[in-house]
mmCIF file of C-alpha atoms in Angstrom:
data_model
loop_
_atom_site.group_PDB
_atom_site.id
_atom_site.type_symbol
_atom_site.label_atom_id
_atom_site.label_comp_id
_atom_site.label_asym_id
_atom_site.label_seq_id
_atom_site.Cartn_x
_atom_site.Cartn_y
_atom_site.Cartn_z
ATOM 1 C CA MET A 196 152.119 6.240 145.237
ATOM 2 C CA THR A 197 154.525 7.327 142.501
ATOM 3 C CA ARG A 198 153.835 7.997 138.837
ATOM 4 C CA ARG A 199 156.260 8.659 136.035
ATOM 5 C CA ALA A 200 156.266 8.717 132.244
ATOM 6 C CA VAL A 201 158.756 9.052 129.412
ATOM 7 C CA THR A 202 158.555 9.591 125.652
ATOM 8 C CA ALA A 203 161.265 8.989 123.058
ATOM 9 C CA PRO A 204 162.562 12.426 121.961
ATOM 10 C CA GLU A 205 161.845 11.799 118.278
ATOM 11 C CA TRP A 206 158.194 11.040 119.090
ATOM 12 C CA GLN A 207 157.374 13.868 121.491
ATOM 13 C CA LYS A 208 156.022 16.320 118.918
ATOM 14 C CA ARG A 209 154.180 13.669 116.940
ATOM 15 C CA LEU A 210 152.392 12.237 119.984
ATOM 16 C CA ALA A 211 151.623 15.706 121.343
ATOM 17 C CA ALA A 212 150.061 16.656 118.000
ATOM 18 C CA ALA A 213 147.959 13.477 118.204
ATOM 19 C CA GLY A 214 146.737 14.485 121.684
ATOM 20 C CA LEU A 215 149.000 12.263 123.772
ATOM 21 C CA ASP A 216 151.300 14.912 125.187
ATOM 22 C CA ASP A 217 151.521 13.013 128.487
ATOM 23 C CA PRO A 218 151.754 9.184 128.425
ATOM 24 C CA LEU A 219 150.239 9.120 131.925
ATOM 25 C CA MET A 220 146.921 9.532 130.112
ATOM 26 C CA LEU A 221 147.248 5.884 129.082
ATOM 27 C CA LEU A 222 146.932 4.767 132.705
ATOM 28 C CA GLU A 223 143.506 6.245 133.262
ATOM 29 C CA ARG A 224 141.798 6.717 129.922
ATOM 30 C CA SER A 225 140.207 4.232 127.588
ATOM 31 C CA PRO A 226 141.272 4.512 123.947
ATOM 32 C CA GLU A 227 137.895 5.958 122.951
ATOM 33 C CA HIS A 228 138.928 9.226 124.631
ATOM 34 C CA LEU A 229 142.179 9.468 122.669
ATOM 35 C CA PRO A 230 142.553 10.642 119.045
ATOM 36 C CA GLY A 231 142.951 8.463 115.983
ATOM 37 C CA ARG A 232 141.565 5.037 115.137
ATOM 38 C CA TRP A 233 141.761 2.330 117.778
ATOM 39 C CA GLU A 234 141.279 -1.418 117.515
ATOM 40 C CA ALA A 235 141.284 -3.790 120.468
ATOM 41 C CA LEU A 236 143.523 -6.849 120.029
ATOM 42 C CA VAL A 237 142.087 -9.861 121.782
ATOM 43 C CA LYS A 238 144.285 -12.838 122.624
ATOM 44 C CA PRO A 239 143.468 -15.783 124.924
ATOM 45 C CA GLY A 240 145.342 -15.844 128.200
ATOM 46 C CA LEU A 241 146.305 -12.158 128.358
ATOM 47 C CA GLY A 242 145.146 -12.003 131.984
ATOM 48 C CA GLY A 243 145.201 -8.455 133.332
ATOM 49 C CA ARG A 244 146.555 -6.922 130.137
ATOM 50 C CA GLU A 245 144.967 -4.937 127.346
ATOM 51 C CA ARG A 246 146.337 -4.357 123.848
ATOM 52 C CA TRP A 247 145.293 -1.961 121.099
ATOM 53 C CA ARG A 248 146.306 -1.069 117.580
ATOM 54 C CA TRP A 249 146.482 2.725 117.265
ATOM 55 C CA GLU A 250 146.452 4.427 113.880
ATOM 56 C CA LEU A 251 147.637 8.030 113.880
ATOM 57 C CA PRO A 252 146.286 10.280 111.119
ATOM 58 C CA GLY A 253 148.634 10.985 108.250
ATOM 59 C CA ASP A 254 149.475 10.036 104.684
ATOM 60 C CA PRO A 255 150.205 7.229 105.124
ATOM 61 C CA PRO A 256 148.877 6.769 108.666
ATOM 62 C CA THR A 257 151.331 5.728 111.379
ATOM 63 C CA VAL A 258 150.545 2.448 113.146
ATOM 64 C CA LEU A 259 151.460 2.066 116.806
ATOM 65 C CA TYR A 260 150.609 -0.587 119.383
ATOM 66 C CA VAL A 261 149.656 0.009 123.001
ATOM 67 C CA LYS A 262 149.941 -2.465 125.857
ATOM 68 C CA ARG A 263 148.500 -1.750 129.289
ATOM 69 C CA TYR A 264 149.102 -3.886 132.396
ATOM 70 C CA LEU A 265 146.199 -4.004 134.850
ATOM 71 C CA HIS A 266 145.568 -6.057 137.980
ATOM 72 C CA THR A 267 148.908 -7.862 137.916
ATOM 73 C CA PRO A 268 148.534 -10.995 140.087
ATOM 74 C CA PRO A 269 150.856 -11.469 143.103
ATOM 75 C CA ARG A 270 152.801 -14.286 141.450
ATOM 76 C CA GLU A 271 153.728 -12.069 138.494
ATOM 77 C CA GLN A 272 154.527 -9.202 140.851
ATOM 78 C CA PHE A 273 156.980 -11.411 142.708
ATOM 79 C CA ASP A 274 158.475 -12.721 139.463
ATOM 80 C CA ARG A 275 159.057 -9.155 138.249
ATOM 81 C CA MET A 276 160.698 -8.080 141.505
ATOM 82 C CA TRP A 277 162.872 -11.199 141.684
ATOM 83 C CA ARG A 278 164.077 -11.380 138.091
ATOM 84 C CA GLN A 279 163.864 -7.793 136.842
ATOM 85 C CA GLY A 280 164.062 -5.471 139.813
ATOM 86 C CA ARG A 281 161.804 -3.783 142.301
ATOM 87 C CA ARG A 282 161.989 -0.243 141.028
ATOM 88 C CA CYS A 283 160.151 -0.480 137.718
ATOM 89 C CA SER A 284 156.970 -1.926 136.263
ATOM 90 C CA ARG A 285 156.749 -4.477 133.466
ATOM 91 C CA ALA A 286 156.044 -1.744 130.890
ATOM 92 C CA TRP A 287 159.001 0.320 132.096
ATOM 93 C CA TRP A 288 161.144 -2.791 131.893
ATOM 94 C CA GLU A 289 160.150 -3.193 128.242
ATOM 95 C CA TRP A 290 161.266 0.400 127.642
ATOM 96 C CA LEU A 291 164.636 -0.280 129.268
ATOM 97 C CA GLN A 292 165.183 -3.587 127.473
ATOM 98 C CA SER A 293 164.274 -2.099 124.112
ATOM 99 C CA GLN A 294 166.974 0.513 124.598
ATOM 100 C CA ARG A 295 169.521 -1.933 125.992
ATOM 101 C CA LEU A 296 169.175 -4.524 123.241
ATOM 102 C CA SER A 297 169.118 -1.880 120.517
ATOM 103 C CA GLU A 298 172.425 -0.574 121.854
ATOM 104 C CA LYS A 299 173.774 -4.108 121.447
ATOM 105 C CA HIS A 300 172.733 -3.976 117.772
ATOM 106 C CA LEU A 301 169.874 -6.435 118.165
ATOM 107 C CA SER A 302 166.717 -5.639 116.244
ATOM 108 C CA VAL A 303 163.857 -5.473 118.768
ATOM 109 C CA VAL A 304 160.551 -3.646 118.942
ATOM 110 C CA ARG A 305 161.090 0.073 119.606
ATOM 111 C CA THR A 306 159.261 1.570 122.569
ATOM 112 C CA VAL A 307 157.799 5.017 121.817
ATOM 113 C CA ALA A 308 156.559 5.941 125.293
ATOM 114 C CA CYS A 309 155.670 4.373 128.607
ATOM 115 C CA ALA A 310 154.093 5.269 131.924
ATOM 116 C CA GLU A 311 153.717 3.578 135.280
ATOM 117 C CA GLN A 312 152.063 3.935 138.651
ATOM 118 C CA MET A 313 153.780 2.176 141.543
ATOM 119 C CA ARG A 314 152.944 1.763 145.216
ATOM 120 C CA GLY A 315 156.309 1.073 146.775
ATOM 121 C CA TRP A 316 157.602 -2.020 144.993
ATOM 122 C CA ARG A 317 154.147 -3.066 143.754
ATOM 123 C CA GLU A 318 153.064 -2.303 140.221
ATOM 124 C CA VAL A 319 149.589 -0.734 140.138
ATOM 125 C CA TYR A 320 149.244 0.149 136.457
ATOM 126 C CA SER A 321 151.655 0.530 133.570
ATOM 127 C CA ALA A 322 151.408 1.087 129.837
ATOM 128 C CA ALA A 323 153.740 1.257 126.853
ATOM 129 C CA VAL A 324 153.451 2.394 123.236
ATOM 130 C CA PHE A 325 155.405 0.543 120.538
ATOM 131 C CA GLU A 326 156.260 1.097 116.912
ATOM 132 C CA ALA A 327 154.923 -1.400 114.380
ATOM 133 C CA VAL A 328 157.635 -3.861 113.354
ATOM 134 C CA PRO A 329 158.375 -4.809 109.730
ATOM 135 C CA GLY A 330 157.435 -8.139 108.229
ATOM 136 C CA ASP A 331 155.173 -10.769 109.738
ATOM 137 C CA ALA A 332 155.307 -13.265 112.586
ATOM 138 C CA LEU A 333 157.667 -16.122 111.824
ATOM 139 C CA ASP A 334 155.111 -18.872 112.438
ATOM 140 C CA ARG A 335 152.814 -17.429 109.761
ATOM 141 C CA THR A 336 155.724 -16.786 107.390
ATOM 142 C CA TRP A 337 157.091 -20.321 107.774
ATOM 143 C CA THR A 338 153.644 -21.813 107.144
ATOM 144 C CA ARG A 339 153.303 -19.815 103.931
ATOM 145 C CA LEU A 340 156.737 -20.927 102.765
ATOM 146 C CA SER A 341 155.940 -24.559 103.580
ATOM 147 C CA GLN A 342 152.625 -24.443 101.691
ATOM 148 C CA ASP A 343 154.086 -22.771 98.608
ATOM 149 C CA ARG A 344 153.311 -24.561 95.359
ATOM 150 C CA ALA A 345 156.978 -24.499 94.378
ATOM 151 C CA PRO A 346 158.673 -26.211 97.356
ATOM 152 C CA VAL A 347 161.935 -26.782 95.462
ATOM 153 C CA THR A 348 162.448 -23.041 94.993
ATOM 154 C CA GLN A 349 161.288 -22.214 98.517
ATOM 155 C CA ALA A 350 163.479 -24.754 100.329
ATOM 156 C CA PRO A 351 166.641 -22.604 100.111
ATOM 157 C CA LEU A 352 164.682 -19.663 101.510
ATOM 158 C CA ARG A 353 163.407 -21.751 104.436
ATOM 159 C CA HIS A 354 166.962 -22.926 105.108
ATOM 160 C CA ALA A 355 168.181 -19.308 105.038
ATOM 161 C CA VAL A 356 165.454 -18.267 107.493
ATOM 162 C CA ASN A 357 166.410 -21.174 109.755
ATOM 163 C CA ARG A 358 170.122 -20.369 109.650
ATOM 164 C CA HIS A 359 169.775 -16.619 110.220
ATOM 165 C CA LEU A 360 167.221 -17.158 112.997
ATOM 166 C CA ALA A 361 169.777 -19.355 114.775
ATOM 167 C CA ARG A 362 172.369 -16.595 114.520
ATOM 168 C CA TYR A 363 169.898 -14.017 115.795
ATOM 169 C CA VAL A 364 168.913 -16.101 118.830
ATOM 170 C CA SER A 365 172.577 -16.856 119.524
ATOM 171 C CA ALA A 366 173.343 -13.113 119.517
ATOM 172 C CA LEU A 367 170.438 -12.532 121.910
ATOM 173 C CA HIS A 368 171.781 -15.092 124.366
ATOM 174 C CA GLN A 369 175.345 -13.842 123.982
ATOM 175 C CA SER A 370 174.081 -10.414 125.073
ATOM 176 C CA GLY A 371 173.214 -12.074 128.388
ATOM 177 C CA THR A 372 169.454 -11.921 127.772
ATOM 178 C CA CYS A 373 166.904 -14.714 127.871
ATOM 179 C CA HIS A 374 163.426 -14.003 126.527
ATOM 180 C CA ARG A 375 161.366 -16.537 128.537
ATOM 181 C CA ASP A 376 158.524 -16.360 125.994
ATOM 182 C CA LEU A 377 160.435 -17.149 122.821
ATOM 183 C CA TYR A 378 157.739 -18.603 120.600
ATOM 184 C CA LEU A 379 157.770 -18.013 116.862
ATOM 185 C CA CYS A 380 154.808 -15.642 117.105
ATOM 186 C CA HIS A 381 157.077 -13.228 119.012
ATOM 187 C CA VAL A 382 159.735 -13.212 116.282
ATOM 188 C CA PHE A 383 158.905 -11.135 113.206
ATOM 189 C CA VAL A 384 160.770 -11.677 109.959
ATOM 190 C CA GLU A 385 161.092 -9.471 106.897
ATOM 191 C CA LEU A 386 162.016 -11.290 103.691
ATOM 192 C CA ASP A 387 163.570 -9.737 100.623
ATOM 193 C CA PRO A 388 161.438 -10.919 97.669
ATOM 194 C CA ASN A 389 164.478 -10.700 95.397
ATOM 195 C CA GLY A 390 166.632 -12.775 97.732
ATOM 196 C CA SER A 391 169.495 -10.290 97.590
ATOM 197 C CA HIS A 392 169.394 -9.562 101.347
ATOM 198 C CA PRO A 393 169.233 -12.040 104.252
ATOM 199 C CA PRO A 394 166.088 -12.325 106.397
ATOM 200 C CA GLN A 395 165.774 -9.586 109.012
ATOM 201 C CA PHE A 396 164.340 -10.477 112.434
ATOM 202 C CA THR A 397 162.706 -8.306 115.079
ATOM 203 C CA LEU A 398 161.854 -9.543 118.571
ATOM 204 C CA ILE A 399 158.702 -8.334 120.327
ATOM 205 C CA ASP A 400 157.150 -8.806 123.788
ATOM 206 C CA LEU A 401 160.147 -7.992 125.961
ATOM 207 C CA GLY A 402 158.161 -7.837 129.200
ATOM 208 C CA ARG A 403 159.536 -11.119 130.614
ATOM 209 C CA THR A 404 163.146 -10.845 129.443
ATOM 210 C CA HIS A 405 165.843 -11.054 132.078
ATOM 211 C CA GLN A 406 169.562 -11.471 132.521
ATOM 212 C CA PRO A 407 169.935 -14.620 134.631
ATOM 213 C CA ARG A 408 172.607 -14.451 137.291
ATOM 214 C CA ALA A 409 172.559 -18.216 137.891
ATOM 215 C CA ARG A 410 171.535 -21.385 136.047
ATOM 216 C CA ARG A 411 171.873 -19.571 132.754
ATOM 217 C CA THR A 412 171.897 -22.802 130.713
ATOM 218 C CA ARG A 413 168.474 -23.659 132.134
ATOM 219 C CA TRP A 414 166.981 -20.443 130.757
ATOM 220 C CA ILE A 415 168.704 -20.866 127.403
ATOM 221 C CA ILE A 416 167.251 -24.376 127.114
ATOM 222 C CA LYS A 417 163.832 -22.969 127.943
ATOM 223 C CA ASP A 418 164.093 -20.382 125.155
ATOM 224 C CA LEU A 419 165.260 -23.014 122.664
ATOM 225 C CA SER A 420 162.504 -25.391 123.772
ATOM 226 C CA GLN A 421 159.827 -22.756 123.249
ATOM 227 C CA LEU A 422 161.115 -22.205 119.722
ATOM 228 C CA ASP A 423 161.196 -25.959 119.148
ATOM 229 C CA CYS A 424 157.658 -26.337 120.487
ATOM 230 C CA SER A 425 156.191 -23.726 118.171
ATOM 231 C CA ALA A 426 158.241 -25.101 115.255
ATOM 232 C CA ARG A 427 156.693 -28.526 115.823
ATOM 233 C CA GLN A 428 153.235 -26.963 115.938
ATOM 234 C CA ILE A 429 153.640 -25.518 112.432
ATOM 235 C CA GLY A 430 155.056 -28.712 110.945
ATOM 236 C CA ALA A 431 158.792 -28.010 110.881
ATOM 237 C CA THR A 432 160.635 -31.253 110.221
ATOM 238 C CA ARG A 433 163.114 -32.926 112.538
ATOM 239 C CA ALA A 434 165.845 -32.013 110.035
ATOM 240 C CA ASP A 435 164.762 -28.351 110.149
ATOM 241 C CA ARG A 436 164.912 -28.304 113.932
ATOM 242 C CA LEU A 437 168.277 -30.082 114.105
ATOM 243 C CA ARG A 438 169.662 -27.775 111.423
ATOM 244 C CA PHE A 439 168.592 -24.771 113.521
ATOM 245 C CA LEU A 440 170.268 -26.125 116.647
ATOM 246 C CA ALA A 441 173.478 -26.934 114.769
ATOM 247 C CA ALA A 442 173.612 -23.376 113.398
ATOM 248 C CA TYR A 443 172.843 -21.942 116.852
ATOM 249 C CA LEU A 444 175.740 -23.887 118.405
ATOM 250 C CA SER A 445 177.997 -23.595 115.325
ATOM 251 C CA LEU A 446 178.565 -27.350 115.466
ATOM 252 C CA PRO A 447 178.393 -30.230 112.967
ATOM 253 C CA THR A 448 175.262 -32.333 113.342
ATOM 254 C CA LYS A 449 177.079 -35.381 114.750
ATOM 255 C CA ARG A 450 178.914 -33.721 117.628
ATOM 256 C CA PRO A 451 178.077 -35.071 121.138
ATOM 257 C CA ARG A 452 177.453 -31.563 122.491
ATOM 258 C CA LEU A 453 174.762 -31.003 119.851
ATOM 259 C CA ARG A 454 173.082 -34.300 120.772
ATOM 260 C CA TRP A 455 173.177 -33.302 124.460
ATOM 261 C CA TYR A 456 171.430 -30.011 123.685
ATOM 262 C CA ALA A 457 168.944 -31.691 121.352
ATOM 263 C CA ARG A 458 167.875 -34.211 124.012
ATOM 264 C CA ARG A 459 167.299 -31.511 126.618
ATOM 265 C CA VAL A 460 165.472 -29.233 124.187
ATOM 266 C CA VAL A 461 163.142 -31.981 122.956
ATOM 267 C CA ARG A 462 162.454 -33.185 126.508
ATOM 268 C CA LYS A 463 161.417 -29.682 127.573
ATOM 269 C CA SER A 464 159.529 -29.112 124.319
ATOM 270 C CA ASP A 465 157.531 -32.307 124.957
ATOM 271 C CA ARG A 466 156.535 -31.012 128.391
ATOM 272 C CA ILE A 467 155.408 -27.674 126.936
ATOM 273 C CA LEU A 468 153.290 -29.425 124.296
ATOM 274 C CA ARG A 469 151.661 -31.635 126.943
ATOM 275 C CA ARG A 470 150.873 -28.590 129.056
ATOM 276 C CA ILE A 471 149.326 -26.838 126.042
ATOM 277 C CA ALA A 472 147.245 -29.944 125.286
ATOM 278 C CA ARG A 473 145.977 -30.110 128.869
ATOM 279 C CA LYS A 474 145.115 -26.412 128.814
ATOM 280 C CA ASN A 475 143.241 -26.730 125.527
ATOM 281 C CA GLY A 476 141.424 -29.799 126.800
ATOM 282 C CA ALA A 477 140.347 -27.994 129.954
ATOM 283 C CA SER A 478 139.015 -25.058 127.942
#
C-alpha cells in the first residue's frame, strides 16, 4: 500500500492556514471534520465519486472544489491502467493533465492539491482539490443567449462563441489530447459584456483525458460527437453545428472532407442520444 500527496506551491500556506496542511486528510475524513463551509454536489451517475464545494474563509471567501474517487469498479480500473498508466490514480492523472495542458497554453481547471492511495497498480482512494473556474457552463450560457429577448443583437455573440469554441477544441486535439467526456457542461465560458474581448473557455473534468497512440481519429470523432449531442439537446440549429465543424476544420462548408466529418459526427451523436434516451427510460 502506497500513499502520496502534493500541493501546488502557491497554495501550501493558504491550505495549511485553513487546516488542510496534508492533502492525505481528504482520503480519510469527511468534509464535516475540515474547516470552512462545505456543500455536497449531487449529480446522477457519479458512481463511486463524491464532490463538494469548499468555501475558505476570507474577504471575499475563496471557492474551491473537491473530488474524491471511492470504490472504483474493475472496468474503470482497467480503463485507467490501459489508457492513462498504471502508476497513478485518476485524481493524480487530473493533476498531471492540468499541468501538462496549462504548459501548452490551454485554459483548463487548475488543480490545487491531490492525494492517492494505491495497492500496486490498483487505485484504492484518491482525491483532488480544484480552483473555481471563471464564467459558467457553456450549455447554460448558450441557452441564455438563445432565449434572449433581442436575438438579432445576440446572434453575433453566439456565432463568436461557436467560432472560438471550435478553435479551442482544435487546439486541444492538436496538443494530442482527447477528452472522452466533452459535453458542453464540461466547458466553461467567460463572456465580456462589452464585447471587446473574445470568449474565454476553460475545460474541466480531466479525469478521462488521454493521448491516444492509435485510432486517434476515432477519439476525435467521439469528442466532436459528444459536443454535437449536447448542442442538439439545448436546441442549437443545424447551421450552428455545421458552422462549428467548419471552423474546427478550417474548411468551407461545401468541402467533401467537412461532409465526411459531419456524417460521422452525426451518426455517433445519434447513438449517444439513443443511449441517453434508453437510460432515462429505464430510470
